[in-house]
Backbone as a ProteinNet text record, in pm:
[ID]
protein_1_A
[PRIMARY]
MSSSRAPVLYIPHSVRPAYLGPADFRQCPVEMFEQTSRMRPALLKLGDALVAKKPKGFVVISSYWANDDHGVAVNEDSTNPLVYKYDLRDRALTRSKLDGEFFNVRFTSHGDAAMLDAVKRALKDGNVPFESKKRGLDNGVMFGEKTDIPIVQVSLYGEDDIKLATELGKALSAVRDQGYTLVCIGQPLTRPDTQSISDSESMDYMRAVRDAVTADDPLKATLALQDNPVFPKIPFKRDYQPLVVATAAVLPGDKSEIIAGGSDSVSRDYLGYDTGYEGPMGWVLSIHK
[TERTIARY]
90	-1	87.6	31.4	117.8	142.2	251.3	308.1	221.7	146.3	76.1	-77	-104.4	-252.6	-310.2	-406.8	-452.1	-553.6	-557.1	-629.5	-783.1	-867.9	-998.2	-1013.5	-1106.9	-1127.2	-1276.7	-1294.7	-1442.3	-1465.7	-1546.5	-1568	-1702.6	-1714.7	-1867.3	-1894.7	-2018.7	-2062.9	-2221.7	-2239.9	-2384.1	-2425.2	-2517.8	-2543.8	-2561	-2638.2	-2699.8	-2597.8	-2481.5	-2385.1	-2281.4	-2283.7	-2188.2	-2235.6	-2360.7	-2412.6	-2496.3	-2502.9	-2581.2	-2475.9	-2517.9	-2433.4	-2453.7	-2396.8	-2398.8	-2546.9	-2576.7	-2699.1	-2817.4	-2824.6	-2921.3	-3003.3	-2909.8	-2970.9	-2882.3	-2903.1	-2856.9	-2677.5	-2618.7	-2492.7	-2397.1	-2473.2	-2384.5	-2284.8	-2151.1	-2036.2	-2057.4	-2027.3	-2003.4	-1873.1	-1885.1	-1785.5	-1679	-1758.1	-1673.3	-1599	-1647.3	-1592.3	-1529.3	-1548.2	-1495.1	-1363.8	-1257.4	-1138.2	-1118.2	-1243.1	-1228.9	-1291.6	-1348.3	-1406.2	-1310.2	-1362.2	-1271.9	-1235.1	-1332.3	-1282.1	-1198	-1167.2	-1073.9	-947.9	-875.3	-747.1	-767	-879.1	-909.2	-940.9	-1017.7	-1055.2	-915.8	-837.4	-715.3	-614.9	-612.7	-547.2	-608.9	-741.8	-821	-773.6	-770.9	-713.6	-594.6	-509.8	-365.6	-365.5	-457.7	-457.6	-512.9	-601.4	-688.4	-572.7	-472.5	-393.6	-226.7	-219.9	-84.3	-21.5	-97.3	-50	-60.2	-96	-130.7	-211.9	-337.9	-419.5	-467.3	-489.2	-527.8	-673.7	-744.4	-902.7	-954.3	-1060	-1149	-1275.4	-1308.4	-1425.3	-1503.7	-1623.2	-1700.6	-1807.7	-1859.2	-1993.2	-2036.8	-2158.1	-2228.4	-2368.2	-2392.5	-2517.6	-2647.9	-2607.6	-2722.3	-2760.3	-2687.8	-2740.6	-2763.1	-2888.9	-2913.6	-3007.2	-2980	-3045.3	-3194.8	-3264	-3400.3	-3419.9	-3356.7	-3396.7	-3299.5	-3297.2	-3224.8	-3077	-3001.8	-2865.9	-2801.6	-2699.1	-2648.9	-2618.3	-2613.6	-2588.3	-2447.1	-2407.5	-2279	-2281.9	-2239.3	-2237.4	-2142.3	-2211.3	-2104.1	-2105.2	-2150.3	-2153.3	-2004.3	-1914.5	-1781.3	-1748.1	-1876.2	-1866.8	-1893.9	-1949.4	-1983.5	-2055.3	-2186.2	-2256	-2310.1	-2347.8	-2389.9	-2530	-2559.9	-2679.8	-2711.5	-2792.4	-2787.7	-2904.7	-2865.5	-2944.6	-2962.6	-2983.3	-2997.3	-3112.4	-3099	-3195.2	-3297.5	-3409.5	-3520.7	-3621.1	-3566	-3645	-3600	-3469.7	-3439.9	-3537.6	-3606.4	-3689.9	-3642.3	-3510.3	-3441.3	-3391.5	-3404.7	-3339.3	-3448.1	-3436.5	-3544.7	-3508.6	-3623.5	-3610.3	-3528.1	-3528	-3426.4	-3295.5	-3260.2	-3122.9	-3075	-3165.5	-3129	-3092.8	-3194.2	-3150.9	-3048.2	-3035.1	-2924	-2781.5	-2751.4	-2646.3	-2605.3	-2691.6	-2667	-2641	-2732.6	-2732.7	-2635.6	-2557.9	-2457.1	-2308.9	-2322.9	-2182	-2145.9	-2036.2	-1964.9	-1853.3	-1854	-1722.8	-1704.8	-1599.7	-1566.5	-1477.6	-1520.5	-1437.3	-1465.3	-1402	-1442.4	-1427.1	-1474.1	-1464.6	-1347.1	-1345.7	-1237.9	-1278	-1276.5	-1330.2	-1238.9	-1123.4	-1036.2	-1095.7	-1101.8	-1153.6	-1288.7	-1371.2	-1514.8	-1525.6	-1439.8	-1414.1	-1365.1	-1286.5	-1231	-1327.5	-1422.9	-1539.9	-1637.7	-1674.6	-1758.5	-1719	-1588.1	-1532.1	-1512.1	-1498.6	-1483.2	-1627	-1738.9	-1864.4	-1905.1	-1876.9	-1927	-1837.5	-1711.4	-1630.5	-1680.5	-1739.8	-1788.3	-1941.2	-1977.4	-2147	-2216.9	-2194.7	-2276.7	-2363.5	-2494.4	-2567	-2556.2	-2537.3	-2526.3	-2576.4	-2604.4	-2646	-2587.5	-2568.8	-2493.5	-2605.9	-2583.6	-2670.5	-2600.6	-2654.2	-2590.1	-2658.9	-2587.8	-2650.7	-2564.7	-2445.5	-2346.5	-2319.3	-2254.5	-2214.9	-2299.5	-2359.1	-2429.9	-2327.4	-2407.3	-2338.4	-2250.3	-2271.4	-2177.2	-2035.5	-2014.5	-1879.1	-1823.9	-1848.7	-1798.8	-1655.1	-1548.6	-1412.3	-1352.9	-1403.9	-1347.2	-1391.4	-1327.7	-1365.3	-1360	-1255.5	-1206.5	-1108.2	-1101.4	-991.4	-972.5	-841.8	-794.5	-791.7	-822	-830.3	-944.9	-962.1	-1101.1	-1173	-1321.9	-1401.7	-1518.1	-1539.2	-1662.4	-1730.2	-1859.2	-1965.4	-2024.3	-2040	-2117.8	-2242.3	-2350	-2463.5	-2467.2	-2537.9	-2574.4	-2691.3	-2714.1	-2824.6	-2957.1	-3075.6	-3192.4	-3229.5	-3215.1	-3260.4	-3157.4	-3201.9	-3129.6	-3091.1	-3009.2	-2953.2	-2802.1	-2779.9	-2629.3	-2550.2	-2617	-2531.4	-2488.1	-2576.2	-2561.2	-2450.9	-2453.9	-2350.6	-2219	-2220.7	-2101.1	-2024.4	-2136.4	-2071.9	-2018.8	-2082.1	-2058.3	-1914.8	-1883.2	-1752.5	-1653.5	-1672.5	-1567.2	-1552.7	-1650.8	-1639.6	-1543.3	-1582.2	-1510.1	-1356.6	-1326.4	-1178.9	-1103.9	-1131	-1035	-968.4	-1069.1	-1014.4	-881.5	-875.8	-767.2	-637	-622.3	-476.9	-454.7	-549.5	-523.5	-497.5	-479.8	-441.6	-545.3	-688	-789.4	-846.4	-848	-871.6	-1017.2	-1077.6	-1216.1	-1257.4	-1351.6	-1405.4	-1537.8	-1570.4	-1702.3	-1755.7	-1877	-1926.3	-2076.5	-2075.4	-2213.8	-2206.3	-2290.7	-2302.2	-2340.6	-2252.7	-2280.4	-2405.5	-2421.5	-2513.4	-2601.1	-2715.8	-2810.3	-2926.6	-2969.9	-3062.8	-3183.3	-3306.7	-3434.9	-3463.3	-3554.5	-3581.8	-3649	-3672.6	-3726.1	-3614.7	-3480.3	-3355.4	-3382.9	-3417.3	-3439	-3305.4	-3193.9	-3077.6	-2973.1	-2957.4	-2895.1	-2743.5	-2698.8	-2562.8	-2457.5	-2485.3	-2397	-2398.6	-2510.9	-2539.1	-2450	-2469.7	-2422.3	-2270.3	-2222.7	-2054	-2006.9	-2080.5	-2043.5	-2053	-2155.6	-2166.2	-2059.4	-2016.7	-1915.6	-1762.2	-1764.3	-1623.8	-1645.6	-1766.5	-1780.6	-1750.7	-1780.4	-1744.1	-1588.9	-1515.5	-1381.4	-1311	-1368.4	-1298.2	-1328.1	-1441.9	-1451.5	-1378.1	-1348.6	-1272.9	-1110.5	-1084.7	-929.3	-922.7	-1034.2	-1024.9	-940.1	-895.4	-818.2	-924.3	-1042.9	-1143.8	-1230.8	-1210.5	-1286.4	-1434	-1445	-1579.5	-1669.5	-1613.6	-1690.2	-1726.2	-1631.2	-1656.9	-1767.6	-1768.5	-1882.2	-2020.7	-2016.6	-2133.5	-2194.8	-2095.1	-2139.8	-2205	-2202.3	-2265.8	-2418.1	-2452.5	-2606.3	-2667.7	-2594	-2603.6	-2604.1	-2527.6	-2508	-2670.7	-2700.5	-2831.7	-2868.1	-2787.7	-2803.3	-2857.2	-2819.5	-2835.4	-2993.7	-3084.1	-3218.4	-3283.9	-3209.9	-3291.6	-3234.4	-3145.1	-3098.5	-3201.8	-3247.5	-3365.6	-3318.1	-3201.8	-3166.9	-3074.3	-3092	-2999.7	-2908.3	-2948.6	-2890.5	-2745.1	-2733.8	-2616.8	-2499.7	-2545.4	-2467	-2393.9	-2452.6	-2398.5	-2261.1	-2238.6	-2116	-1998.5	-2031.8	-1926.2	-1902.4	-2022.8	-2011.6	-1924.1	-1962.7	-1898.4	-1735	-1696.1	-1567.7	-1493.1	-1538	-1471.3	-1475.7	-1582.3	-1573.2	-1452.9	-1431.8	-1319.7	-1164.1	-1166.6	-1029.7	-976.5	-850	-784.5	-662.9	-626.1	-529.7	-393.4	-338.6	-220.4	-250	-375.6	-401.1	-376.6	-325.7	-300.3	-399.8	-459.1	-592.6	-513.1	-571.6	-527.5	-669.5	-679.5	-777.6	-711.3	-776.2	-748.7	-787.1	-922.7	-965.8	-1089.9	-1078	-1164	-1270.2	-1289	-1389	-1347.9	-1444.3	-1420	-1483.1	-1426.5	-1479.6	-1568.9	-1572.4	-1651	-1800.8	-1895.8	-2029.8	-2071.9	-1981.7	-2013.4	-2035.8	-2118.3	-2142.8	-2140.5	-2079.1	-2107.3	-2203.6	-2279.7	-2383	-2532.3	-2537.4	-2650.5	-2764.9	-2685.8	-2779.5	-2806.1	-2775.2	-2811.1	-2726.1	-2773.9	-2705.4	-2633.2	-2506.7	-2434.8	-2383.4	-2362.5	-2304.1	-2170	-2107.5	-1953.3	-1885.4	-1910	-1815.4	-1891.7	-1828	-1900.3	-1955.4	-2076.6	-2118	-2142.1	-2145.3	-2143.7	-2028.3	-1921.3	-1790.2	-1765.9	-1634.4	-1582.9	-1512.8	-1511.4	-1436.4	-1385.6	-1280.7	-1214.5	-1116.7	-1133	-1041.9	-994.1	-877.1	-819.5	-746	-763.5	-679	-602.4	-470.8	-361.3	-260.6
-126.3	-11.3	113.1	234	371.2	406.5	446	485.1	599.5	689.4	790.6	767.1	630	595.7	592.9	657.3	642.7	505.9	456	340.5	349.8	247.2	231.4	142.2	193.4	119.1	75.3	-25.8	-76.4	-78.4	-20.5	-16.8	-55.5	-183.8	-205.2	-128.5	-82.5	-21.2	-70.2	-52.5	-54.9	44.3	113.3	237.7	205.9	73.8	57.9	37.6	-49.3	-52.6	57.6	145.3	246.8	350.3	363.2	485.1	439.4	312	263.7	249.7	315.2	298.8	191.4	139.7	22.7	17.6	140.3	141.6	138.8	149	170.2	10.1	-73.5	-200	-297.7	-384.4	-517.8	-513.6	-422.5	-419.3	-386	-322.3	-284.2	-177.1	-211.8	-120	4.6	123.4	234.1	192.1	131.4	104.3	213.5	316.7	425.8	514.9	514.4	586.2	536.9	420.8	351.9	288	312.9	278.8	111	77.5	-66.3	-156.9	-99.6	-154.9	-252.8	-370.2	-481.8	-440.5	-341.1	-295.3	-172.1	-123.1	-11.9	-29.9	-141.4	-153.5	-167.2	-236.5	-231.3	-95.4	-28.3	141.2	229.2	201.4	283.2	244.7	101.4	51.9	115.9	146.5	178.2	347	406.6	538.9	545.9	480.3	470.6	453	342.3	332.9	435.4	493.9	614.3	728.2	742.7	869.4	819.1	685.4	626.3	691.2	732.2	772.2	902.3	985.6	1131.4	1169.4	1125.1	1139	1294.9	1338.3	1480.8	1503.5	1391.9	1404.9	1271.4	1272.9	1144.4	1142.9	1078.3	1076.4	959.5	997.7	912.6	852.5	721.5	662.3	618.7	643.7	593.8	543.2	417.5	363.8	445.2	552.1	638	726.5	750.7	832.9	796.4	790.8	747	861	905.1	1014.3	979.8	1089.3	1058.1	1087	1152.9	1172.7	1094.9	1105.6	1029.8	1051	964.2	946.4	957.5	1026	1027.5	1186.1	1214.5	1364.1	1357.4	1498.5	1508.6	1624.9	1614.3	1720.4	1837.5	1959.1	2075.5	2183.6	2134.4	2243.6	2211.6	2295.8	2282.5	2279.3	2329.9	2339.3	2208.2	2106.4	1966.8	1963.4	2034.6	2005.2	1859	1837.3	1694.2	1658.8	1545.8	1500.7	1376.3	1377	1273.1	1175	1039.1	947.6	833.1	842.4	733.4	647.8	517.1	408.7	409.8	463.4	484	343	252	126.5	71.5	105.7	50.5	119.3	29.9	86.7	110.3	86.5	90.7	237.7	315.8	440.5	542.4	584.8	673.2	821.2	895.4	1031.8	1113	1106.6	1173.5	1136.5	1011.8	961.4	1028.5	1052.4	1088.5	1237.9	1317	1466.3	1470.6	1397.5	1426.7	1378.6	1308.6	1269.8	1234.2	1158.2	1109.4	1236.5	1346.3	1459.6	1555.6	1524.8	1626.7	1557.1	1449.8	1413	1527	1559.8	1650.7	1597.8	1634.4	1590.6	1731.5	1766.8	1900.6	1855	1908.4	1866.1	1976.9	1981.7	2065.9	2008.5	2059	2012.4	2071.5	2062.7	2111.6	2129.9	2250.6	2271.2	2185	2183.9	2076.1	1940.9	1905.3	1763.6	1744.9	1838.2	1827.9	1824.1	1929.4	1925	1773.9	1723.9	1590.5	1464.7	1486.4	1386.7	1394.2	1530.2	1558.5	1525.3	1550.4	1500.1	1349.6	1283.4	1145.5	1091.4	1132.9	1079.5	1114.5	1226.2	1264	1162.9	1148.1	1070.9	917.2	878.7	751	724.5	839.1	846.5	825.4	867.9	867.4	986.2	975.1	1111	1164.9	1299.2	1344.1	1485.7	1538.6	1642.3	1692.9	1834.6	1891	1935.3	1893	1933.4	1993.9	2073.1	2117.4	2049	1936.8	1836.7	1817.7	1806.5	1771.7	1631.2	1583	1444.3	1385	1263.2	1182.5	1126.4	1061.6	997.6	862.8	822.6	708.1	765.8	910.7	941.5	1007.4	989	1059.1	978.2	1046.8	971.7	1008.4	1099.7	1132.9	1279.2	1330.4	1488.1	1567.3	1557.1	1678.7	1613.6	1661.7	1625	1735.5	1771.1	1861	1819.3	1686.7	1631.7	1640.9	1704.7	1748.2	1613.9	1622.2	1521.3	1574.1	1493.3	1510.7	1368.1	1401.3	1263.2	1272.2	1156.4	1121	1011.1	1031.9	945.6	821.3	726.1	603.7	646.2	560.3	579.9	534.3	609.3	562.5	430.9	369.1	253.4	138.5	23.2	-75.9	-165.9	-102	-168	-179	-309	-339.9	-287.9	-318.2	-259.4	-102.7	-26.4	97.5	151	43.6	69.9	36	-54.6	-109	-4.7	72.4	186.2	298.5	310.8	415.3	400.1	276.4	241.6	251.9	208.5	211.6	375.4	437.4	590.9	661.6	624.5	703.4	640.7	538.8	475.8	577.1	667.2	764.8	857.4	886	991.7	916.4	800.8	752.4	767.9	771.3	831	960.9	1031.2	1183.4	1213.9	1088.9	1126.9	1103.2	1096.9	1096.6	956	941	792.5	780.6	676.6	642.1	544.8	596	504.7	493.1	373.7	298	247.4	280.1	255.1	184.9	89	14.7	-146.8	-166.4	-289.2	-408.8	-523.3	-621.3	-698.6	-708	-807.6	-740.9	-731.7	-683.9	-796.5	-826.6	-919.5	-890.2	-911	-884.7	-919.8	-847.1	-894.2	-1036.9	-1102.6	-1238.8	-1326.9	-1275.6	-1345.6	-1482.5	-1466.1	-1549.5	-1607.8	-1521.3	-1573.1	-1625.7	-1746.5	-1813.2	-1757.5	-1776	-1744.1	-1798.7	-1927.4	-2010.7	-1963	-1911.5	-1862.8	-1720.5	-1645.8	-1502.3	-1515.1	-1619.6	-1633.9	-1677.6	-1785.9	-1825	-1708.4	-1635.8	-1506.9	-1411	-1377.2	-1288.8	-1346.2	-1476.8	-1529.4	-1526	-1540	-1512	-1369.2	-1272.4	-1140.6	-1125.4	-1174.1	-1163.9	-1211.9	-1336.3	-1412.6	-1310.4	-1250.6	-1172.7	-1051.9	-974.4	-858.8	-883.6	-1033.1	-1028.3	-1148.2	-1169.3	-1253.5	-1198.3	-1261.4	-1208.7	-1114.3	-1142	-1046.1	-1002.5	-914.7	-883.5	-858.7	-770.3	-745.4	-866.4	-933.8	-1075.9	-1152.2	-1158	-1233	-1173.2	-1030.4	-953.7	-982.5	-979.8	-989	-1122.6	-1236.6	-1362.2	-1394.7	-1280.4	-1285.4	-1305.6	-1249.1	-1245.2	-1384.3	-1474.5	-1612.6	-1692.7	-1627.4	-1689.5	-1713.2	-1825.4	-1849.9	-1768.5	-1688.5	-1588.7	-1466.9	-1432	-1283.1	-1258.1	-1360.5	-1314.7	-1284.1	-1341.1	-1319.8	-1162	-1116.4	-976.1	-879.7	-789.8	-713.3	-585.7	-528.2	-395.3	-418.3	-408.2	-458.9	-330.7	-208.8	-75.7	-104.1	-146.8	-160.8	-258.7	-333.5	-435.9	-328.1	-224.1	-142.3	-84.3	-30.4	16.4	-60.5	-204.3	-296.8	-315.7	-316.1	-332.9	-192.6	-91.7	31.6	21.9	-22	-43.4	-140.2	-254	-356.9	-310	-246.2	-191.4	-71.7	-29.5	71.2	5.3	-108.3	-169.4	-172.4	-134.7	-131.5	-224.5	-268	-375.4	-324.4	-413.3	-399.7	-364	-349.5	-335.1	-469.7	-424.3	-534.5	-519.9	-638.3	-621.5	-653.8	-595.4	-604	-602.7	-705.4	-711	-637.7	-525.1	-455.5	-536.4	-572.5	-654.1	-734.9	-858.7	-949.2	-1002.8	-961.1	-1009.4	-1144.2	-1199.2	-1312.4	-1433.4	-1571.5	-1671.5	-1751.4	-1693.3	-1752.1	-1717.4	-1806	-1758.7	-1710.4	-1723	-1669.3	-1541	-1472.3	-1341.4	-1311.4	-1183.8	-1128.5	-1025.6	-995.9	-918.8	-956	-1062.7	-1125.4	-1155.5	-1206.1	-1242.1	-1137.4	-1007.2	-902.9	-910.6	-867.5	-850.5	-716.6	-736.1	-602.5	-565.2	-647.2	-577	-591.4	-626.2	-609.4	-743.5	-807.4	-926.7	-1041.3	-1178.2	-1307.4	-1326.9	-1373.7	-1403.1	-1289.2	-1175.9	-1067.1	-1028.9	-1032.5	-1019.4	-872.9	-837.2	-716.8	-743.3	-673.6	-671.6	-538.7	-495.5	-366.8	-393	-350.5	-401.6	-272.3	-293.5	-178	-234.3	-163.9	-214.7	-73.7	-121.2	-1.7	-54.8
9.5	0.2	12.6	-41.1	-42.4	105.9	152.5	258.3	305.9	234.9	272.7	298.2	259.7	262.5	404.6	425.2	577.4	591.1	706.5	729.2	711.4	710.1	725.9	863.5	951.8	1072.4	1066.2	1121.1	1158.6	1320.6	1379	1519	1559.3	1618.6	1671.6	1790.7	1797	1929.5	1963.5	2074.5	2123	2208.3	2189.2	2293.9	2425.7	2437	2575.9	2696.6	2668.6	2756.8	2766.2	2669.2	2654.7	2748.8	2763.1	2841.6	2971.9	3006.2	3127.1	3249.4	3366.6	3463.6	3569.6	3644.5	3737.9	3794.5	3852.9	3929.6	3833.3	3693.6	3622.7	3585.8	3529.1	3473.8	3494.1	3570.6	3575.1	3587.2	3647.3	3658	3565.3	3457.2	3323.6	3363.9	3324.7	3355.6	3246.9	3263.9	3186.1	3096.1	2987.8	2904.1	2859	2849.5	2787.7	2873	3007.2	3098.8	3243.5	3270	3392	3356.5	3445	3429.5	3463.2	3533.6	3544.2	3449.8	3339.5	3229	3160.4	3146.9	3080.4	2935.6	2864.6	2726.1	2723.5	2853.1	2840.2	2766.7	2795.5	2715.6	2553.2	2512.8	2367.9	2321.3	2411.2	2377.7	2354.5	2463.3	2449.4	2347	2295.2	2169.9	2054.1	2064.8	1950.1	1929.8	2032.4	2039.8	1965	2014.8	1961.6	1796.8	1762.9	1607	1543.8	1605.3	1530.8	1500.9	1590.2	1596.2	1519.7	1494.6	1481.3	1359.1	1241.3	1125.4	1108.8	1209.5	1210.9	1108.5	1096.2	1003.8	986.7	868.5	844.6	873.1	892.1	959.2	950	1007.3	1009.5	945.1	834.9	758.3	847.3	905.1	980.1	912.7	929.4	889.3	1026.1	1060.2	1179	1142.6	1205.7	1179.4	1220.8	1310.7	1363.8	1275.7	1154.8	1061.7	914.4	880.4	742.6	699.9	561.4	502.9	491.3	507.9	477.5	330.7	259	133	19.6	-106.1	-191.3	-179.2	-188.9	-174.1	-20.6	-27.2	114.3	153.2	287.7	322.4	410.5	379.7	423.1	525.7	650.4	754.7	711.6	688	663.7	770.2	883.6	1001.8	1075.3	1031.3	1084.4	1246.4	1325.4	1451	1510.3	1432.5	1478.6	1619.5	1606.6	1735.6	1732.6	1859.5	1892.7	1874.6	1805.6	1792.5	1874.2	1968.5	2069	2022.8	1953.5	1899.9	1995.9	2120.8	2212.6	2168.6	2183.7	2144.1	2274.6	2235.6	2364.2	2343.9	2265.9	2311.1	2421.9	2480.7	2596.4	2716	2769.4	2867.2	2980.2	3020.1	3128.5	3126.8	3028.8	3029.6	3057.5	3182.5	3237.7	3187	3196	3130.6	3221.3	3361.2	3450.2	3418.1	3392.7	3354.5	3236.8	3138.6	3013.6	3045.1	3111.6	3124	3220.8	3322.6	3408.3	3374.2	3289.4	3253.8	3094.5	3046.7	2915.2	2810.7	2831.4	2734.2	2791.1	2898.8	2925.6	2871.5	2814.6	2748.7	2652.5	2645.6	2551.7	2477.8	2358	2246.9	2180.3	2185.2	2106	1996.8	1874.7	1751.3	1662.4	1532.5	1435.4	1301.4	1209.1	1072.7	984.4	877.4	783.9	642.4	577.2	451.7	346.4	343.9	248.2	251	372.7	394.4	336.7	362.2	304.4	151	99.8	-34.5	-90	-19	-55.2	-63	40.9	50.8	-45.5	-71.5	-187.7	-329.2	-331.7	-480.6	-469.7	-380.9	-387.8	-399.3	-340.8	-362.2	-512.7	-569.5	-702.1	-780	-780.7	-873.8	-861.7	-749.7	-730.2	-761.9	-820.6	-862.8	-756.8	-635.1	-511.3	-504.9	-512	-504.7	-358.6	-340.3	-200.7	-189.1	-58.6	-30.4	78.3	104	214.4	331.2	455.6	557.3	680.7	748	875.7	986	1016.3	1114.8	1237.8	1236.3	1349.5	1363.1	1473.4	1490.9	1600.1	1560.4	1656.9	1778.8	1872.9	1992.8	1944.1	1822.9	1765.8	1717.2	1731.1	1674	1799.6	1908.2	2017.2	2053.8	2009.5	2034.3	2163.5	2248.7	2373	2398.5	2486.8	2533.4	2426.9	2334.3	2239.7	2161	2036.4	1949.4	1856.5	1822.7	1731.4	1579.6	1571.2	1443	1375.3	1258.4	1201.8	1172.5	1175.7	1154.2	1073.1	949.6	876	879	911.8	897.6	792.9	730.1	612	650.5	599.6	648.9	550	593.1	521.2	430.2	321.6	242.9	333.4	315.1	383.5	343.2	252.9	201	258	308	348.6	227.8	142.3	28.3	28.2	38	46.3	-72.9	-195.9	-299.6	-293.9	-239.7	-233.2	-117.8	-26.6	102	50.9	-51.3	-102.4	-209.1	-286.5	-368.8	-281.9	-174.1	-93	-24.8	22.5	49.6	-32.9	-166.4	-264.2	-305.3	-301.5	-324.5	-253	-95.8	-18.3	25.1	-39.1	-24.9	-87.2	-170.6	-239.4	-143.6	-33.4	53.7	137.6	139.1	227.1	145.6	17.9	-38	-30.8	30.3	61.5	196.4	274	416.6	528.6	476.1	565.6	609.8	741.1	806.1	784.1	725.6	726.2	834.6	934.5	1041.6	1017.7	1037.5	1002.4	1147.6	1197.8	1321.9	1326.9	1392	1384.4	1454.1	1522.9	1598.5	1484.7	1467.1	1361.8	1394.3	1541.3	1580.2	1697.8	1669.6	1776.7	1786.1	1925.5	1954.4	1982	1944.4	1999	2136	2189.3	2351.5	2351	2249.7	2252.2	2266.5	2264.1	2244.3	2147.2	2024.6	1937.2	1876.3	1895.9	1868.1	1994.8	1994.9	2134.9	2138.4	2245.7	2286.9	2181.6	2172.8	2072.6	1932.2	1883.6	1757.8	1753.5	1856.9	1869.8	1831.4	1923.5	1929.5	1785.9	1733.7	1602.7	1490.7	1505	1410.4	1427.7	1548.1	1577	1532.8	1527.1	1472.1	1339.3	1268.5	1124	1086.1	1156	1138.5	1133.3	1244.4	1275.2	1142	1095.2	964.1	834.6	839	726.1	726.7	823.2	806.2	791.7	818.5	784.8	679.6	599.8	477.8	373.7	282.1	165.6	82.7	73.6	6.2	113.2	189.5	315.9	267.2	154.7	120.3	77.7	7.7	-44.2	82.2	168.4	310.7	375	376.8	447.8	403.3	257.4	196.5	209.3	219.3	239.1	389.9	485.1	595.6	600.7	495.1	467.9	455.8	423.8	399.9	539.5	632.7	756.4	828.1	880	946.9	1044.8	1106.6	1200.4	1155.5	1042.5	964.4	969.3	924.1	914.6	1040.5	1162.3	1262.6	1347.4	1278.4	1330.4	1315.6	1395	1364.2	1316.2	1330.7	1283.4	1168.4	1055.8	945.1	917.6	958.4	930.7	987.2	1112.2	1176.8	1094	992.1	916.3	824.4	761.1	656.1	681.9	808.4	843.8	802.8	832.1	799.2	648.3	584	442.9	366.4	416.1	378.2	412.1	550.6	580	475.3	470.5	371.4	241.4	189.9	41.4	9.8	136.7	113.7	142.1	155.9	161.2	25.9	17.7	-133.7	-160.7	-256.7	-292.5	-210.1	-142.9	-64.5	66.3	119.6	257	340.6	456	548.4	665.1	718.4	814.5	960.2	1045.3	1192.6	1270.7	1363.6	1458.5	1590.1	1617.7	1742.4	1859.9	1870.3	1980.1	1912.4	1934.2	1874.1	1985.6	2102.5	2186.5	2235.8	2327.4	2404.6	2324	2320.8	2284.8	2370.2	2494.8	2595.1	2605.3	2621	2630.3	2771.5	2854.8	3002.8	2997.8	3101.4	3117.6	3258	3279	3415.4	3429.3	3335.1	3350.5	3341	3417.4	3465.7	3348	3239.8	3116.9	3033.8	3058.7	2974.2	2842.1	2746.8	2614.4	2594.4	2640.6	2632.1	2495.9	2426.6	2290.9	2267.6	2387.6	2385.4	2401.3	2520.2	2556.9	2537.1	2573.5	2552.9	2411.2	2407.2	2270.1	2179.9	2224.7	2135.9	2062.8	2152.1	2106.2	2064	2024.8	1988.1	1857.6	1749	1651.9	1598.6	1656	1622	1533.1	1405.1	1285.4	1223.7	1157.3	1086.6	958.8	850.5	724.3	708.2	688.1	663.8	577.1
[MASK]
+++++++++++++++++++++++++++++++++++++++++++++++++++++++++++++++++++++++++++++++++++++++++++++++++++++++++++++++++++++++++++++++++++++++++++++++++++++++++++++++++++++++++++++++++++++++++++++++++++++++++++++++++++++++++++++++++++++++++++++++++++++++++++++++++++++++++++++++++++++++++++++++++

């Protein structure tokens, strides 16, 4: 690969354990904030990976933003205000908790005119229809308290169309050779309240995701996940799209690395609550560089 090429990263997340405190629901730790969190070493390693090649900026895709109109949208508000997209399906999230803490989370960042132009040019050259919107960043893009590295967020298509997600990833791959890191964020496996996906099925599926991102042809392997028997049971397919975008942005000569692959154990310390991080849900923090 080119020595100047920036990496593409895939980061899984699930909003529930990221923001629920121990007193709120079944002893879930605050993965983002507690120093005792078992995911803290992986998150710190992720931070090192994000800044290792001194990127000119981050171009971010999050499953929390899908454009309501035709094509995709690009945030052009350079002040990057925050858009809180917490999943209110979680009945344990009380209004007082949301008002008192969750909406007080702050992340200070800024955009960059040159990076915004590079993103728009890549989308145009890749025949991806787009529009500019003053929207800001959602909570899927909070990297910490602040960063001096510019961030521009691009939406997903509103349609759950894997072909369109593939085309988006291929188009955005062009910004990597300009020194901009592409970061794709979304939980590859969510489970409905009925728990129709067993622990063993979850673990097998997360192994398949790990195998896909490290395959010789990661895009082909990622698309093949749709044939996995677990895939039809996953209720929210939009979370799958950032994985497709990331693997579609992999270029010839890229080398893959798993930053954190999660646990292969089906045991849980969270009283059976589906945390989205450890045990059968797993973690796959991957980087192609």
